[in-house]
PDB file of C-alpha atoms in Angstrom:
ATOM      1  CA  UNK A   1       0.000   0.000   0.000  1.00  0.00           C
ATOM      2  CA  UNK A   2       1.701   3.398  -0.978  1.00  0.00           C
ATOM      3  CA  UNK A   3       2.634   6.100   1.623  1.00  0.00           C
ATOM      4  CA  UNK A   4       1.525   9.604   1.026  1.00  0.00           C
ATOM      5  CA  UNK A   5       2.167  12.890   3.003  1.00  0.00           C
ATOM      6  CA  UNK A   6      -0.839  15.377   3.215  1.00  0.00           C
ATOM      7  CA  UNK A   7       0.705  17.450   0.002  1.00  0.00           C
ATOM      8  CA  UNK A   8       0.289  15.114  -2.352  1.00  0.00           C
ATOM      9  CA  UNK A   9       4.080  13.295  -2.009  1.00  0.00           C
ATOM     10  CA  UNK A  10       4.644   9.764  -2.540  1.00  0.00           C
ATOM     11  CA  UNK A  11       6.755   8.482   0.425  1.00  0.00           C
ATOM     12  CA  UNK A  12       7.329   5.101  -0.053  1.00  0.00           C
ATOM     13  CA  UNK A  13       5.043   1.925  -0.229  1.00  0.00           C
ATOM     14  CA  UNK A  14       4.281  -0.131   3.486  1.00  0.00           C
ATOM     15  CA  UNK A  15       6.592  -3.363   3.349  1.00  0.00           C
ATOM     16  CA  UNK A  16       5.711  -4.642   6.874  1.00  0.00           C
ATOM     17  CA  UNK A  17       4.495  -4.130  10.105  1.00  0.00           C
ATOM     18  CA  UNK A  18       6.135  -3.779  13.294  1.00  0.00           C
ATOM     19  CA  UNK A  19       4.885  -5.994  16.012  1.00  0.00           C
ATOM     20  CA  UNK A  20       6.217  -5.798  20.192  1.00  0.00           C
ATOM     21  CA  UNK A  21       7.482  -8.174  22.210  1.00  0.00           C
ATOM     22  CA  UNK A  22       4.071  -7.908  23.666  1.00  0.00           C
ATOM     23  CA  UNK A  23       2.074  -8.485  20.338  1.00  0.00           C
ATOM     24  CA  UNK A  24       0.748  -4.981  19.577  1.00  0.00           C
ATOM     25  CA  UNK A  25       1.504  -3.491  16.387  1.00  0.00           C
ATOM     26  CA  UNK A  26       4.055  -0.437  16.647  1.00  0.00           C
ATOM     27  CA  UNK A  27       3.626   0.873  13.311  1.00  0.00           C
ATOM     28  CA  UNK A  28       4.474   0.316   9.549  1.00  0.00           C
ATOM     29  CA  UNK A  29       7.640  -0.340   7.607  1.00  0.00           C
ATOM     30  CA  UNK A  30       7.704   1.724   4.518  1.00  0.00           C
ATOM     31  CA  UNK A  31      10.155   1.247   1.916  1.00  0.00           C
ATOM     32  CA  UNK A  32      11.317   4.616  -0.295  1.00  0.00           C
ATOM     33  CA  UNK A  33      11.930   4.209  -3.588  1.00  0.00           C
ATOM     34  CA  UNK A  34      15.899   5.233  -4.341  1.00  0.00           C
ATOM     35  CA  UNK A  35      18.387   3.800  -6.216  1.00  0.00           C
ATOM     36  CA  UNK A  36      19.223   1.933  -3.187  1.00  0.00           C
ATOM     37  CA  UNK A  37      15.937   0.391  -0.897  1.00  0.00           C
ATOM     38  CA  UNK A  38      15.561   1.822   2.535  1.00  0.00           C
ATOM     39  CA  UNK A  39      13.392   1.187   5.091  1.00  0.00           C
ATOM     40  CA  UNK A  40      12.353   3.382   7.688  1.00  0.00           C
ATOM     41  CA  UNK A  41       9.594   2.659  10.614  1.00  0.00           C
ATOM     42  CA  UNK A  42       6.391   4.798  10.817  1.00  0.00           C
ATOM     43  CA  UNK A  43       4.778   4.961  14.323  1.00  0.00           C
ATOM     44  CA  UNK A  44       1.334   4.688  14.422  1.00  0.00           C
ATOM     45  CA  UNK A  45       0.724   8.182  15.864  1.00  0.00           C
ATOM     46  CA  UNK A  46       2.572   9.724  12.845  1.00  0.00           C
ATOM     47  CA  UNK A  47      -0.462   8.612  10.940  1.00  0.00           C
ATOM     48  CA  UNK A  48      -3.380  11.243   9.419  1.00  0.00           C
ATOM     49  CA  UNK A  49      -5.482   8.687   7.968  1.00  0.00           C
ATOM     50  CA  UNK A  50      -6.145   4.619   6.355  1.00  0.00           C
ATOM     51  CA  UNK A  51      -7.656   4.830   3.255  1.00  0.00           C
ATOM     52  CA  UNK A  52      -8.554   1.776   0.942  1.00  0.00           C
ATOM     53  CA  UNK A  53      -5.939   2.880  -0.991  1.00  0.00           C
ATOM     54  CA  UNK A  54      -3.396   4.518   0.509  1.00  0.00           C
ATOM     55  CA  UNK A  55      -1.924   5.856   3.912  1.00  0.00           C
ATOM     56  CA  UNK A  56      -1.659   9.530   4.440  1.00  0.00           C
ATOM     57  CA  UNK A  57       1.375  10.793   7.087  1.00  0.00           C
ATOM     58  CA  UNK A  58       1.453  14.381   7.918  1.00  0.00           C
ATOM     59  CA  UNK A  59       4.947  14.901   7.574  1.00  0.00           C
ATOM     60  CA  UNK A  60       7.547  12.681   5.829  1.00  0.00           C
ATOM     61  CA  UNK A  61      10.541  14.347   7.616  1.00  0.00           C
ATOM     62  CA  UNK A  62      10.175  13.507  11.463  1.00  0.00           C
ATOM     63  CA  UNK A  63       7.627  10.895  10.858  1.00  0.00           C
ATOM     64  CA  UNK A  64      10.293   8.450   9.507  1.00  0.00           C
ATOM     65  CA  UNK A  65      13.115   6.444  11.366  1.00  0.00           C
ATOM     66  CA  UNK A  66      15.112   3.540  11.587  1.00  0.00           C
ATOM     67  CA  UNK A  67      13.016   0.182  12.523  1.00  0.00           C
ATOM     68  CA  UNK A  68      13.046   0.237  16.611  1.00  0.00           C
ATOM     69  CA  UNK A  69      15.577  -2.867  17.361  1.00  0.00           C
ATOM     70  CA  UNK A  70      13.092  -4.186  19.597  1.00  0.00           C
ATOM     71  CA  UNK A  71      10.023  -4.914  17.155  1.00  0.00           C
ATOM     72  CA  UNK A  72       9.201  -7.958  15.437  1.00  0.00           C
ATOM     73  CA  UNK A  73       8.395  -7.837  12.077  1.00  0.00           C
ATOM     74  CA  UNK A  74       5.075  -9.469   9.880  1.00  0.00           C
ATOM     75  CA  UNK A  75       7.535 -10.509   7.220  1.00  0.00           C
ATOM     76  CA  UNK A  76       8.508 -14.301   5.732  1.00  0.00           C
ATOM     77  CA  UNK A  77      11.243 -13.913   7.931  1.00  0.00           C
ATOM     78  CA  UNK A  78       9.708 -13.044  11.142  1.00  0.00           C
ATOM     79  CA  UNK A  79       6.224 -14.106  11.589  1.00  0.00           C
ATOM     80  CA  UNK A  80       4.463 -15.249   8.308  1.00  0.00           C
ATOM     81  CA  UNK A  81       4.764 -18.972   7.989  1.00  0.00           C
ATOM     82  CA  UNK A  82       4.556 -19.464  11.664  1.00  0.00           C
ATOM     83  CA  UNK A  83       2.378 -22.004  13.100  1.00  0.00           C
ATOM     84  CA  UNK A  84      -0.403 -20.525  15.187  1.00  0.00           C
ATOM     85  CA  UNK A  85      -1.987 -22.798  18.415  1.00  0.00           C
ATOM     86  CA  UNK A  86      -4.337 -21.553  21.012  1.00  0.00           C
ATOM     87  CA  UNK A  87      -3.603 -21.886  24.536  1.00  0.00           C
ATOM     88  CA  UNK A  88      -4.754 -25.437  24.790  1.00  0.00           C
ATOM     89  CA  UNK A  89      -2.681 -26.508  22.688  1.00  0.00           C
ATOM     90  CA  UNK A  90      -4.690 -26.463  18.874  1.00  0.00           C
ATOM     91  CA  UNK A  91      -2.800 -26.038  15.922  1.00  0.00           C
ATOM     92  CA  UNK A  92      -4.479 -23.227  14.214  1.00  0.00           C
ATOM     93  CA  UNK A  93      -2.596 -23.520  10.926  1.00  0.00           C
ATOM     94  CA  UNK A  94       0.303 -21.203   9.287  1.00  0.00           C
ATOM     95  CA  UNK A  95      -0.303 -17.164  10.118  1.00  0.00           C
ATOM     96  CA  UNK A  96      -0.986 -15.527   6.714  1.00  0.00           C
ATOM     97  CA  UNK A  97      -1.623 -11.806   7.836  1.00  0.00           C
ATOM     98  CA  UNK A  98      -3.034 -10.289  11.149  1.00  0.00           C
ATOM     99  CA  UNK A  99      -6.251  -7.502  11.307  1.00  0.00           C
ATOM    100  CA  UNK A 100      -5.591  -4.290  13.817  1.00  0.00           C
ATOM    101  CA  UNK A 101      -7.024  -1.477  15.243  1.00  0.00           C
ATOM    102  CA  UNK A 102      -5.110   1.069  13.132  1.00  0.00           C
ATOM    103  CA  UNK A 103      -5.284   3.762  15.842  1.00  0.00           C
ATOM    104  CA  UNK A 104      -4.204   1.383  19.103  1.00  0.00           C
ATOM    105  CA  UNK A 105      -2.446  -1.270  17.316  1.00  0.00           C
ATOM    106  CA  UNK A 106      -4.142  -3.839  18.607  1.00  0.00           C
ATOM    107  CA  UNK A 107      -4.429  -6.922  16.724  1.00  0.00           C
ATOM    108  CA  UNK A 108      -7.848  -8.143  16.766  1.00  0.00           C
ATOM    109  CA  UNK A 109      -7.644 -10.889  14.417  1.00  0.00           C
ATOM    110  CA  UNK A 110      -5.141 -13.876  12.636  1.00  0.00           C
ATOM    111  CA  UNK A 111      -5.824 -14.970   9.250  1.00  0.00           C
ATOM    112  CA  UNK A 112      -4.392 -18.999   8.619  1.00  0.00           C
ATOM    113  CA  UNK A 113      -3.908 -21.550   5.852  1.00  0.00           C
ATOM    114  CA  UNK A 114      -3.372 -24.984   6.286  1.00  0.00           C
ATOM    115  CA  UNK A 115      -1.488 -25.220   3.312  1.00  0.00           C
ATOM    116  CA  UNK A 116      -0.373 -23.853  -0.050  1.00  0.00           C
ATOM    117  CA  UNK A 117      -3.605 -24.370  -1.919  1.00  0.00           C
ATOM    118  CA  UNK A 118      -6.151 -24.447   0.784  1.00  0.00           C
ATOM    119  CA  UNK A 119      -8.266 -21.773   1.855  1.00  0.00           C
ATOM    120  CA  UNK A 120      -7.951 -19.423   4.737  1.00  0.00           C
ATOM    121  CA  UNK A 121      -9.580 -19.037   8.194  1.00  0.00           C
ATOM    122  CA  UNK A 122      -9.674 -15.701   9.916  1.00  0.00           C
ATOM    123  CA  UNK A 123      -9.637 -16.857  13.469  1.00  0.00           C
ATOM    124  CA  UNK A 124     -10.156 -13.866  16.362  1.00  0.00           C
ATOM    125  CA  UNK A 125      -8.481 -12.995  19.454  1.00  0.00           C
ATOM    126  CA  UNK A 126      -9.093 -10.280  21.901  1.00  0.00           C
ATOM    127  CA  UNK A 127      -6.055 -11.087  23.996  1.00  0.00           C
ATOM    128  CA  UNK A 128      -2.062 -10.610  22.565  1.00  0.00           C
ATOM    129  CA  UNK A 129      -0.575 -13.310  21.152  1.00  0.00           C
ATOM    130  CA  UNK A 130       2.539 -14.816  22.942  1.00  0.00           C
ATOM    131  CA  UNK A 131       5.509 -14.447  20.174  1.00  0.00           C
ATOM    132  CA  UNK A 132       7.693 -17.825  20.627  1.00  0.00           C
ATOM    133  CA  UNK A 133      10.972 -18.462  18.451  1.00  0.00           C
ATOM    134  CA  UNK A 134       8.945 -21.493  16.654  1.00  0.00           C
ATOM    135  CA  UNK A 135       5.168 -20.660  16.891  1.00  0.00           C
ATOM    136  CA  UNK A 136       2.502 -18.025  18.339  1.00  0.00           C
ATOM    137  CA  UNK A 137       0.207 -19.087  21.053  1.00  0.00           C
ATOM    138  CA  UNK A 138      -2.875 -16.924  20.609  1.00  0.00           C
ATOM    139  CA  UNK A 139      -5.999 -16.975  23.019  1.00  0.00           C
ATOM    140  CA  UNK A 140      -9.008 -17.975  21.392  1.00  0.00           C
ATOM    141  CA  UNK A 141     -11.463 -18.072  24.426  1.00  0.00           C
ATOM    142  CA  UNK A 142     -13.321 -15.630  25.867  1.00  0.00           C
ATOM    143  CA  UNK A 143     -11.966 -14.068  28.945  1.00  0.00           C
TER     144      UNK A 143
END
């Protein structure tokens, strides 16, 4: 999804999201476009507006940085690909992308597959998901 400021300037195009230890999305990872690819992390806050199409920032000069060392990323590399269980121990399938509240952060919902040519399942949570090194435990029940 491109990255706009409010004049009209192209930024850069969202890459990833940044995820806490603590499972609540930080912000956005926007790619420029340059002869060379940079990244730089978008906080949440820095954001005017979601549209279906694009992301509007009010400024692109303080509202871009360096990725925060401490954030997880929803990349291949990161999280996507990752089996999902709940808390008593169901495999949920492999997480394909997460919903959140764009305001709080707050992910509010996991999509899985079970596989490269089935279909997905959008499974919800209203608790954060514990991030392991192998898999995500996510809650499932109410509480």
């Amino acid at each position: 999804m491109p990255v706009f400021t409010i004049k009209g300037e192209r930024v850069g195009t969202v890459h990833d999201l940044s995820i806490s230890e603590m499972g609540q999305v930080t912000g956005l990872v926007v790619h420029q476009q340059a002869l060379f690819k940079r990244a730089f992390h978008l906080k949440l806050d820095d954001i005017s507006s979601f549209g279906p199409d694009g992301i509007v920032i009010l400024q692109q000069d303080s509202s871009l940085r360096k990725v925060p060392a401490d954030s997880i990323c929803l990349s291949k590399d990161e999280l996507l690909g990752r089996m999902l269980f709940s808390e008593m121990g169901e495999e949920l399938g492999l997480l394909q992308d997460v919903y959140f509240k764009e305001k709080m952060g707050t992910i509010i919902a996991y999509e899985t597959t079970d596989g490269f040519f089935s279909e997905s399942t959008v499974i919800e949570s209203k608790q954060p998901p514990a991030l392991g090194k192998d898999t995500i435990i996510v809650s499932v029940y109410e509480q």
